[in-house]
Coordinates of C-alpha atoms in Angstrom, one line a residue:
M1 CA 8.5 14.4 -49.9
D2 CA 5.1 13.8 -48.4
G3 CA 4.5 12.1 -45.0
R4 CA 3.6 8.7 -46.3
G5 CA 6.9 8.3 -48.1
A6 CA 8.7 9.1 -44.8
V7 CA 6.6 6.7 -42.8
C8 CA 7.2 3.9 -45.3
R9 CA 11.0 4.5 -45.2
N10 CA 10.9 4.5 -41.4
L11 CA 9.0 1.2 -41.3
Y12 CA 11.4 -0.2 -43.8
V13 CA 14.4 0.7 -41.6
F14 CA 12.7 -0.8 -38.5
I15 CA 12.0 -4.1 -40.3
E16 CA 15.6 -4.3 -41.6
Y17 CA 16.8 -3.6 -38.1
S18 CA 14.6 -6.4 -36.6
H19 CA 15.9 -8.8 -39.1
S20 CA 19.4 -7.8 -38.4
L21 CA 18.9 -8.4 -34.7
D22 CA 17.6 -11.9 -35.4
D23 CA 20.7 -12.7 -37.3
Q24 CA 22.9 -11.2 -34.6
T25 CA 21.0 -13.4 -32.0
K26 CA 21.8 -16.5 -34.0
R27 CA 25.4 -15.5 -34.2
V28 CA 25.5 -15.0 -30.4
H29 CA 24.2 -18.5 -29.9
T30 CA 26.8 -19.9 -32.3
I31 CA 29.5 -18.1 -30.4
K32 CA 28.2 -19.3 -27.0
N33 CA 28.3 -22.9 -28.2
Q34 CA 31.8 -22.5 -29.4
I35 CA 33.2 -21.0 -26.1
W36 CA 31.5 -23.4 -23.7
G37 CA 34.0 -26.1 -24.6
Q38 CA 37.0 -23.9 -24.0
G39 CA 38.9 -23.3 -20.7
R40 CA 37.3 -25.8 -18.4
K41 CA 40.6 -26.7 -16.8
G42 CA 41.2 -24.9 -13.5
R43 CA 37.8 -23.4 -13.2
I44 CA 35.3 -24.1 -10.4
K45 CA 31.8 -24.9 -11.5
F46 CA 28.9 -22.9 -10.2
Q47 CA 27.2 -26.2 -9.0
S48 CA 30.1 -27.0 -6.7
L49 CA 29.6 -23.6 -5.0
L50 CA 26.0 -24.6 -4.2
V51 CA 27.4 -27.0 -1.7
A52 CA 28.4 -24.1 0.4
L53 CA 24.8 -22.9 0.5
L54 CA 23.9 -25.9 2.8
A55 CA 24.8 -23.6 5.6
F56 CA 21.6 -21.8 4.9
T57 CA 19.5 -24.8 5.7
L58 CA 20.4 -24.3 9.4
L59 CA 18.9 -20.7 9.3
G60 CA 15.9 -22.0 7.4
S61 CA 15.3 -24.8 9.8
T62 CA 15.6 -22.5 12.7
I63 CA 13.0 -20.1 11.2
I64 CA 10.7 -23.0 10.4
L65 CA 11.0 -24.5 13.9
M66 CA 10.4 -21.1 15.5
A67 CA 7.3 -20.6 13.3
V68 CA 6.0 -24.0 14.2
S69 CA 6.7 -23.5 17.8
I70 CA 5.0 -20.0 17.9
R71 CA 2.0 -21.5 16.0
K72 CA 1.7 -24.3 18.5
Q73 CA 2.1 -21.9 21.4
N74 CA -0.6 -19.6 19.8
E75 CA -3.1 -22.6 19.8
T76 CA -2.2 -23.5 23.4
L77 CA -2.4 -19.8 24.5
T78 CA -5.8 -19.4 22.7
A79 CA -7.2 -22.6 24.3
T80 CA -5.8 -21.5 27.8
I81 CA -7.3 -18.1 27.6
L82 CA -10.6 -19.4 26.3
Q83 CA -10.7 -21.9 29.3
R84 CA -9.6 -19.1 31.7
N85 CA -12.4 -16.8 30.5
F86 CA -15.0 -19.6 30.8
E87 CA -13.8 -20.3 34.3
G88 CA -13.9 -16.5 35.0
A89 CA -17.5 -16.5 33.8
R90 CA -18.3 -19.5 35.9
N91 CA -16.7 -18.0 39.0
L92 CA -18.7 -14.8 38.5
T93 CA -21.8 -16.8 38.0
I94 CA -21.3 -18.5 41.3
S95 CA -20.6 -15.1 42.9
V96 CA -23.7 -13.6 41.4
N97 CA -25.8 -16.6 42.6
T98 CA -24.3 -16.2 46.0
I99 CA -25.1 -12.5 46.1
K100 CA -28.6 -13.2 44.9
D101 CA -29.1 -15.8 47.7
L102 CA -27.7 -13.2 50.2
M103 CA -30.1 -10.6 48.9
F104 CA -33.1 -13.0 49.1
H105 CA -32.0 -14.0 52.7
E106 CA -31.6 -10.3 53.8
L107 CA -35.0 -9.3 52.3
G108 CA -36.6 -12.5 53.7
S109 CA -35.2 -11.8 57.2
T110 CA -36.5 -8.2 57.1
A111 CA -40.0 -9.4 55.7
H112 CA -40.3 -12.0 58.4
Y113 CA -39.2 -9.7 61.1
I114 CA -41.8 -7.0 60.1
S115 CA -44.5 -9.7 59.7
D116 CA -43.7 -11.6 62.9
E117 CA -43.2 -8.5 65.1
K118 CA -46.0 -6.6 63.5
I119 CA -43.8 -3.5 63.1
T120 CA -45.6 -0.4 61.9
I121 CA -43.5 0.9 59.0
E122 CA -44.6 4.5 59.3
D123 CA -43.7 4.6 63.0
N124 CA -40.3 2.9 62.5
P125 CA -38.8 4.1 59.3
R126 CA -35.3 4.4 60.6
M127 CA -35.2 0.9 61.9
V128 CA -36.7 -0.5 58.7
G129 CA -34.2 1.4 56.7
S130 CA -31.2 0.1 58.7
M131 CA -32.5 -3.4 58.3
L132 CA -32.8 -3.2 54.6
M133 CA -29.5 -1.3 54.0
G134 CA -27.4 -2.7 56.6
S135 CA -25.7 -5.3 54.5
R136 CA -24.9 -2.8 51.7
L137 CA -26.1 -5.3 49.1
F138 CA -28.6 -2.6 47.7
N139 CA -28.3 0.9 46.4
S140 CA -31.7 1.6 47.9
A141 CA -34.8 -0.2 49.1
M142 CA -38.6 0.1 49.5
I143 CA -41.7 -1.6 50.9
V144 CA -44.9 -1.9 48.9
D145 CA -48.3 -3.0 50.2
E146 CA -50.7 -5.3 48.7
S147 CA -52.3 -2.5 46.7
G148 CA -49.0 -1.5 45.0
I149 CA -48.6 1.6 47.0
V150 CA -45.1 2.5 48.3
R151 CA -45.3 2.4 52.1
F152 CA -41.5 3.1 52.7
S153 CA -38.5 4.0 50.4
T154 CA -34.9 5.1 51.1
P155 CA -34.1 8.6 49.9
D156 CA -32.1 7.6 46.8
S157 CA -34.6 5.0 45.5
G158 CA -36.4 7.3 43.0
F159 CA -39.7 6.4 44.6
V160 CA -41.7 8.2 47.3
S161 CA -44.1 7.0 50.0
G162 CA -47.7 6.9 48.8
Q163 CA -46.7 6.4 45.1
Q164 CA -48.7 3.9 43.2
L165 CA -46.5 1.4 41.2
D166 CA -49.0 0.6 38.5
D167 CA -47.9 3.5 36.4
E168 CA -44.2 3.0 36.8
L169 CA -44.2 -0.9 36.8
P170 CA -46.9 -2.2 34.5
S171 CA -46.3 -5.7 35.8
H172 CA -45.7 -4.9 39.5
P173 CA -45.0 -8.0 41.6
V174 CA -47.9 -7.6 44.1
G175 CA -49.2 -11.0 45.0
I176 CA -46.0 -12.8 44.4
R177 CA -45.5 -16.1 46.2
G178 CA -41.7 -16.3 46.5
P179 CA -38.5 -14.2 46.0
Y180 CA -37.3 -13.2 42.6
V181 CA -35.2 -10.7 40.6
S182 CA -37.1 -8.3 38.3
K183 CA -36.3 -7.3 34.8
V184 CA -34.6 -4.0 34.1
F185 CA -36.9 -1.0 34.5
N186 CA -36.6 2.8 34.6
A187 CA -37.0 4.4 38.0
P188 CA -38.8 7.8 38.2
D189 CA -35.5 9.6 38.3
G190 CA -34.6 8.0 35.0
H191 CA -31.9 5.5 36.3
R192 CA -32.0 1.9 35.0
M193 CA -32.7 -0.5 37.9
I194 CA -33.4 -4.0 38.9
M195 CA -34.9 -5.1 42.2
A196 CA -34.7 -8.2 44.3
V197 CA -38.1 -8.8 45.7
H198 CA -39.4 -10.9 48.7
P199 CA -43.1 -11.2 49.6
L200 CA -44.3 -9.6 52.8
R201 CA -47.1 -11.5 54.5
S202 CA -48.8 -11.5 57.8
P203 CA -49.8 -15.0 59.3
G204 CA -52.8 -16.3 57.4
Q205 CA -52.6 -13.7 54.6
Q206 CA -52.5 -15.0 51.0
S207 CA -51.0 -11.7 49.7
G208 CA -49.4 -8.8 51.6
G209 CA -47.2 -6.7 49.4
F210 CA -43.4 -7.1 49.2
V211 CA -40.0 -5.9 50.3
A212 CA -37.5 -4.8 47.5
G213 CA -33.9 -4.1 47.4
L214 CA -33.0 -1.9 44.3
I215 CA -29.7 -2.2 42.3
D216 CA -28.9 1.0 40.4
L217 CA -27.3 -0.2 37.2
Q218 CA -25.9 3.4 36.4
E219 CA -24.1 3.7 39.8
R220 CA -21.6 1.6 41.6
N221 CA -23.2 -1.4 43.2
V222 CA -22.5 -4.8 44.6
F223 CA -22.0 -6.3 41.2
T224 CA -19.6 -3.7 39.8
D225 CA -17.5 -4.1 42.9
M226 CA -17.4 -7.8 42.5
F227 CA -16.6 -7.7 38.8
D228 CA -13.8 -5.1 39.3
H229 CA -12.2 -7.4 41.9
A230 CA -12.6 -10.5 39.6
I231 CA -10.7 -9.0 36.6
K232 CA -7.9 -7.0 38.4
S233 CA -5.3 -9.7 37.7
S234 CA -6.0 -9.9 33.9
V235 CA -4.8 -7.0 31.8
G236 CA -7.4 -6.0 29.2
T237 CA -9.9 -8.4 30.5
F238 CA -13.4 -7.3 31.5
A239 CA -16.8 -8.7 32.2
Y240 CA -20.4 -7.7 32.0
I241 CA -23.9 -9.0 32.4
V242 CA -26.5 -9.6 29.7
D243 CA -30.1 -10.6 29.8
S244 CA -31.7 -13.7 28.4
Q245 CA -31.7 -12.0 24.9
G246 CA -28.0 -11.1 25.0
E247 CA -28.8 -7.4 25.6
L248 CA -26.5 -5.5 27.9
L249 CA -27.7 -5.4 31.5
L250 CA -24.7 -4.2 33.4
N251 CA -21.3 -2.9 32.2
P252 CA -19.1 -2.1 35.2
D253 CA -16.6 -0.4 33.0
V254 CA -18.1 2.4 30.8
R255 CA -14.8 2.9 29.1
R256 CA -15.4 -0.5 27.3
E257 CA -18.8 0.4 25.8
N258 CA -17.4 0.1 22.3
N259 CA -16.0 -3.3 22.9
I260 CA -19.3 -5.0 24.0
V261 CA -20.2 -7.9 21.7
P262 CA -23.6 -7.2 20.1
A263 CA -26.6 -9.2 21.5
S264 CA -27.3 -10.9 18.2
I265 CA -23.7 -12.3 18.0
I266 CA -24.0 -13.5 21.7
Q267 CA -27.3 -15.3 20.9
E268 CA -26.0 -16.9 17.7
T269 CA -22.7 -17.9 19.1
F270 CA -23.9 -19.5 22.3
K271 CA -27.2 -20.9 21.1
D272 CA -25.7 -24.3 21.7
R273 CA -25.9 -24.5 25.5
D274 CA -22.8 -26.8 25.6
L275 CA -20.6 -24.1 24.1
R276 CA -18.9 -22.2 26.9
S277 CA -16.2 -20.1 25.1
A278 CA -15.4 -18.8 21.6
V279 CA -13.3 -16.3 19.6
I280 CA -15.8 -13.6 18.5
D281 CA -15.6 -10.5 16.4
N282 CA -17.6 -7.5 17.8
Q283 CA -18.3 -6.2 14.2
Q284 CA -15.9 -3.3 14.7
G285 CA -12.9 -5.4 13.5
D286 CA -11.9 -6.4 17.0
E287 CA -11.6 -10.0 18.1
Y288 CA -12.1 -11.3 21.6
F289 CA -11.8 -14.4 23.6
V290 CA -15.2 -14.8 25.2
G291 CA -16.4 -17.0 28.0
Y292 CA -20.1 -17.2 28.6
L293 CA -22.4 -18.8 31.2
Q294 CA -26.0 -18.2 32.2
V295 CA -27.0 -17.6 35.8
V296 CA -29.6 -20.1 36.7
G297 CA -32.9 -18.9 38.1
I298 CA -32.7 -15.2 36.9
N299 CA -32.0 -15.6 33.2
W300 CA -28.8 -13.5 33.2
G301 CA -25.7 -14.3 31.2
I302 CA -22.1 -13.5 32.3
V303 CA -19.8 -12.5 29.6
F304 CA -16.1 -12.7 30.3
Q305 CA -13.9 -11.5 27.5
S306 CA -10.3 -10.6 26.7
P307 CA -8.8 -9.0 23.5
T308 CA -6.9 -11.3 21.2
E309 CA -4.0 -8.9 21.3
I310 CA -3.1 -10.7 24.6
V311 CA -1.9 -13.7 22.5
N312 CA -0.1 -11.5 20.0
E313 CA 1.7 -9.8 22.9
T314 CA 2.6 -13.2 24.4
K315 CA 3.7 -14.4 21.0
Q316 CA 6.0 -11.4 20.6
T317 CA 7.5 -12.0 24.0
I318 CA 8.2 -15.7 23.2
M319 CA 9.6 -14.7 19.9
K320 CA 12.0 -12.2 21.4
T321 CA 13.1 -14.8 23.9
Q322 CA 13.7 -17.3 21.2
I323 CA 15.6 -14.7 19.1
A324 CA 17.7 -13.7 22.1
W325 CA 18.8 -17.4 22.5
S326 CA 19.4 -18.1 18.9
A327 CA 20.7 -14.8 17.7
P328 CA 24.5 -15.5 18.4
F329 CA 24.3 -18.9 16.6
I330 CA 22.3 -17.3 13.7
L331 CA 24.8 -14.4 13.5
V332 CA 27.7 -16.8 12.9
I333 CA 25.9 -18.5 10.2
L334 CA 24.9 -15.3 8.6
I335 CA 28.5 -14.0 8.6
L336 CA 29.7 -17.2 7.0
S337 CA 26.8 -17.1 4.5
L338 CA 27.4 -13.5 3.6
W339 CA 31.0 -14.1 3.0
M340 CA 30.2 -17.1 0.7
A341 CA 27.5 -15.2 -1.1
R342 CA 29.8 -12.3 -1.7
R343 CA 32.4 -14.6 -3.1
L344 CA 29.8 -16.3 -5.2
A345 CA 28.0 -13.2 -6.5
S346 CA 31.0 -10.9 -7.1
P347 CA 31.6 -11.9 -10.7
F348 CA 27.9 -11.8 -11.5
V349 CA 27.7 -8.3 -9.9
A350 CA 30.4 -7.2 -12.2
L351 CA 28.7 -8.7 -15.2
T352 CA 25.4 -7.1 -14.2
A353 CA 27.0 -3.7 -13.9
T354 CA 28.5 -4.1 -17.4
A355 CA 25.1 -5.3 -18.7
R356 CA 23.4 -2.2 -17.2
R357 CA 26.0 0.0 -18.9
I358 CA 25.2 -1.6 -22.2
A359 CA 21.5 -1.3 -21.6
V360 CA 21.7 2.5 -21.2
G361 CA 23.7 2.9 -24.4
E362 CA 27.3 3.0 -23.1
R363 CA 30.1 1.5 -25.2
V364 CA 31.8 -1.4 -23.5
D365 CA 35.2 -2.3 -25.0
R366 CA 36.6 -4.5 -22.3
P367 CA 35.1 -7.3 -20.2
P368 CA 34.6 -6.7 -16.5
F369 CA 37.4 -9.1 -15.8
K370 CA 39.9 -11.0 -18.0
S371 CA 39.8 -14.2 -16.0
H372 CA 37.8 -15.5 -13.0
W373 CA 38.0 -18.6 -10.7
N374 CA 34.2 -19.1 -11.2
Y375 CA 33.8 -21.3 -14.2
E376 CA 30.3 -20.1 -15.3
A377 CA 31.2 -16.3 -14.7
H378 CA 34.4 -16.7 -16.7
H379 CA 32.7 -18.1 -19.8
L380 CA 29.7 -15.9 -19.4
A381 CA 32.0 -12.8 -19.6
L382 CA 33.7 -14.1 -22.7
A383 CA 30.4 -14.9 -24.4
M384 CA 28.8 -11.6 -23.4
M385 CA 31.8 -9.5 -24.7
K386 CA 31.9 -11.3 -28.1
A387 CA 28.1 -10.9 -28.5
V388 CA 28.2 -7.2 -27.3
Q389 CA 31.0 -6.3 -29.7
G390 CA 29.1 -7.7 -32.6
L391 CA 25.9 -5.9 -31.4
Q392 CA 27.7 -2.7 -30.8
S393 CA 29.1 -2.8 -34.3
E394 CA 25.5 -3.3 -35.7
A395 CA 24.2 -0.7 -33.3
D396 CA 26.7 1.8 -34.6
K397 CA 25.5 1.2 -38.1
K398 CA 21.8 1.4 -37.1
S399 CA 22.6 4.6 -35.0
L400 CA 24.1 6.2 -38.0
Q401 CA 21.2 5.2 -40.1
A402 CA 18.7 6.6 -37.5
R403 CA 20.5 9.9 -37.6
T404 CA 20.8 10.1 -41.4
D405 CA 18.2 11.1 -43.9
H406 CA 17.9 8.0 -46.2
L407 CA 17.5 10.0 -49.3
T408 CA 20.1 12.8 -49.2
G409 CA 22.6 11.3 -46.7
L410 CA 22.4 14.5 -44.6
A411 CA 21.6 14.4 -40.9
N412 CA 17.8 14.1 -40.1
R413 CA 15.8 15.5 -37.2
A414 CA 17.3 12.9 -34.9
G415 CA 20.8 13.9 -36.0
L416 CA 19.9 17.6 -35.3
E417 CA 18.6 16.8 -31.8
E418 CA 21.8 14.8 -31.1
W419 CA 23.9 17.8 -32.2
L420 CA 21.9 20.2 -30.0
S421 CA 22.2 17.8 -27.0
L422 CA 26.0 17.6 -27.4
H423 CA 26.3 21.4 -27.6
D424 CA 23.7 22.1 -24.9
G425 CA 25.1 24.8 -22.6
E426 CA 27.8 26.1 -24.8
T427 CA 28.0 29.9 -24.9
D428 CA 29.4 30.2 -28.4
G429 CA 26.8 31.4 -30.8
Y430 CA 25.8 30.1 -34.2
A431 CA 23.9 31.2 -37.3
L432 CA 20.9 29.2 -38.4
A433 CA 19.7 29.1 -41.9
V434 CA 16.3 27.6 -42.9
I435 CA 16.1 26.6 -46.7
D436 CA 13.0 25.8 -48.6
I437 CA 12.6 24.9 -52.3
D438 CA 10.2 27.2 -54.0
H439 CA 7.2 25.6 -55.7
F440 CA 8.5 22.1 -55.0
K441 CA 5.0 20.6 -55.2
S442 CA 4.9 21.7 -58.9
V443 CA 8.3 19.8 -59.4
N444 CA 6.6 16.6 -58.1
D445 CA 3.4 17.1 -60.0
K446 CA 5.2 18.0 -63.3
Y447 CA 8.2 15.7 -63.2
G448 CA 7.2 13.0 -60.8
H449 CA 8.3 12.0 -57.3
H450 CA 11.5 10.4 -58.7
K451 CA 12.7 13.7 -60.2
G452 CA 11.6 15.4 -57.0
D453 CA 13.8 13.1 -55.0
E454 CA 16.8 13.8 -57.3
T455 CA 16.1 17.5 -56.9
L456 CA 16.3 17.2 -53.1
V457 CA 19.7 15.3 -53.4
H458 CA 20.8 18.1 -55.8
L459 CA 20.1 20.8 -53.2
A460 CA 21.8 18.7 -50.6
R461 CA 25.0 18.4 -52.5
I462 CA 25.1 22.2 -53.0
L463 CA 24.6 22.8 -49.3
E464 CA 27.4 20.4 -48.5
S465 CA 29.7 22.1 -51.0
E466 CA 29.1 25.6 -49.6
C467 CA 29.2 24.7 -45.8
R468 CA 32.2 24.0 -43.6
K469 CA 33.2 20.7 -42.1
E470 CA 32.1 21.9 -38.7
D471 CA 28.7 23.1 -39.9
L472 CA 25.7 20.8 -39.6
V473 CA 23.3 20.5 -42.6
C474 CA 20.1 18.7 -42.0
R475 CA 17.0 17.7 -43.9
L476 CA 14.0 18.2 -41.5
G477 CA 11.5 16.7 -43.9
G478 CA 10.0 17.3 -47.3
E479 CA 11.8 20.2 -49.1
E480 CA 12.9 21.9 -45.9
F481 CA 16.6 21.9 -44.9
V482 CA 18.5 23.5 -42.0
A483 CA 22.1 24.6 -41.8
I484 CA 23.8 25.4 -38.4
L485 CA 26.9 27.4 -38.6
P486 CA 28.8 27.3 -35.3
M487 CA 30.7 30.4 -34.2
E488 CA 29.3 32.3 -37.1
A489 CA 27.7 35.8 -36.9
L490 CA 24.4 36.7 -38.5
R491 CA 26.2 38.5 -41.3
G492 CA 28.4 35.5 -42.2
G493 CA 25.3 33.2 -42.1
T494 CA 23.5 35.5 -44.4
E495 CA 26.4 35.7 -46.8
L496 CA 26.6 31.8 -47.0
A497 CA 22.9 31.6 -47.4
E498 CA 23.1 34.0 -50.3
R499 CA 25.9 32.0 -51.9
V500 CA 23.7 28.9 -51.7
R501 CA 20.7 30.7 -53.1
S502 CA 22.8 32.1 -56.0
K503 CA 24.4 28.7 -56.8
V504 CA 21.0 26.9 -56.8
E505 CA 19.6 29.5 -59.0
S506 CA 22.4 29.1 -61.6
A507 CA 22.8 25.3 -61.4
I508 CA 20.9 23.0 -63.7
S509 CA 18.7 20.7 -61.6
P510 CA 17.7 17.1 -62.4
T511 CA 14.5 18.7 -63.9
G512 CA 16.6 20.1 -66.8
K513 CA 16.5 23.7 -65.5
P514 CA 17.4 25.6 -62.4
I515 CA 15.3 25.7 -59.3
T516 CA 15.1 28.5 -56.7
V517 CA 15.1 28.4 -52.9
S518 CA 14.0 30.9 -50.2
I519 CA 16.2 31.2 -47.1
G520 CA 15.6 32.6 -43.6
V521 CA 18.6 33.4 -41.3
A522 CA 18.7 34.0 -37.6
H523 CA 21.4 34.0 -34.9
Y524 CA 21.8 32.4 -31.4
P525 CA 21.7 33.8 -28.8
E526 CA 20.9 37.2 -30.5
H527 CA 17.4 36.1 -31.6
G528 CA 16.4 33.5 -29.0
R529 CA 17.3 31.8 -25.8
D530 CA 17.3 28.3 -27.3
F531 CA 17.2 26.5 -30.6
E532 CA 13.3 26.5 -30.8
E533 CA 13.1 30.3 -30.5
V534 CA 15.9 30.9 -33.0
F535 CA 14.4 28.4 -35.4
Q536 CA 11.0 30.3 -35.1
R537 CA 12.7 33.6 -36.0
A538 CA 14.5 32.1 -38.9
D539 CA 11.3 30.4 -40.1
E540 CA 9.5 33.7 -39.9
A541 CA 12.3 35.3 -42.0
L542 CA 11.8 32.4 -44.5
Y543 CA 8.1 33.2 -44.6
E544 CA 8.8 36.8 -45.3
A545 CA 11.2 35.8 -48.1
K546 CA 8.4 33.7 -49.6
R547 CA 5.8 36.5 -49.2
T548 CA 8.0 39.0 -50.9
G549 CA 8.6 37.0 -54.1
R550 CA 10.6 33.9 -53.3
N551 CA 14.1 33.2 -54.5
R552 CA 15.7 35.4 -51.9
T553 CA 17.6 35.4 -48.6
M554 CA 16.0 37.2 -45.6
A555 CA 18.0 37.8 -42.4
T556 CA 16.0 38.3 -39.1
A557 CA 16.0 41.9 -38.1
G558 CA 16.7 43.0 -34.5

């Protein structure tokens, strides 16, 4: 038969099977309605058992209270750390202003002494140097005259006597009227520096140069020492100085370079002068608690920041403490709850296991339990087994139909595969015969498909009559049949095939005259390691029988 006929029949079987399942479902509902009213006496309802679950409310309440408590503590800790960082920034601001005033006072004292005493700098370099560097506020120092020429400098200042500042400092502060702190500039040696400046005047002079103390931002200085001391007590906290645009001016801890908050974020976050602290992302996925305050008079900003992990670590500590206190009580509740849950779930676990066995195709002939104290479980088991027994009966019928050729009643390809699966791994051999009707297309064309179907049935009956009970006869499709002869040698299989061929040749078919068949025979394991290889050899023998004239049996050689 052609492929379309097979597809139609398979579709028909599927539709019939679907209708059968619908009918079976209706019967299951009917059975369920019948059994719900039986056996209520002496059974405990599932709803009654739910009362025992009230014990779980204590555990739930504990968890909720812990969550609320931790959240509130998180808010409190966040506010506390933000306030602490603001106060840290404020304290550093006060310290920076104090140091600034000390630097101005030191420079002013030196400038006044030089002016009042009319000291010649070139003649007294050692005394001038000790005056400027004695307080250790500066990394280096220098004196510049009214023309912008360096008259004196300490060895590590980067400047030399006689050097003109115009080229190095385009806006050198010659002619200033009071002390001030410069912007960042690059010294001749390449170091980033700032300098505190105080004018140097003789009595009656309008302009007379200046005295400058230099702070090397790339070396340890008075500010880095102060910042280190300020943050020692706070793990993970660090501070740094930015300019009026938020750009980094001084970072005492070079290990923190990747943690610096970008200038644009500093500017945007603290554009409101009343805002003193905030939680800020540094654009690298890290969040920080940041306190910020400007230093009045020199346009610096102090940034004091801590990682938000501090709060997380504190939360973990609090959580561990709470768990340590509540664990014994929770453990008692959990043990009680587990015992109750086990008692409650045990029948449904058994039912689930039975359902899983059913789902994978196992036969279930007995319920998981005959009787149970749980009312719902008891009746569910009864209903499931009645439904399953009906479905298994239907499934057996459908399984047989699925493994049987609808036309001939022989096993089909699914039946063949099942047989091979059941006998997989067996060492006993078998003979395999592949049978094909000669010129079957002409039968269909000349006598019609109905006679063709009857001819297929005619051949099927002959095969059944010649084969043993333990043999498997299959129709693979169309006019092709297969016979597996367990524990039969190649010679025995060839002899049976020849009997079939001879009987077909001499019997009158539904067409009114005999038909002929060609048969190929092979043997397992002589001609292959598995069924597919043996079938291939038998099919090749069949092809040879067709090629050499049809109506003959051909055994595989070798």
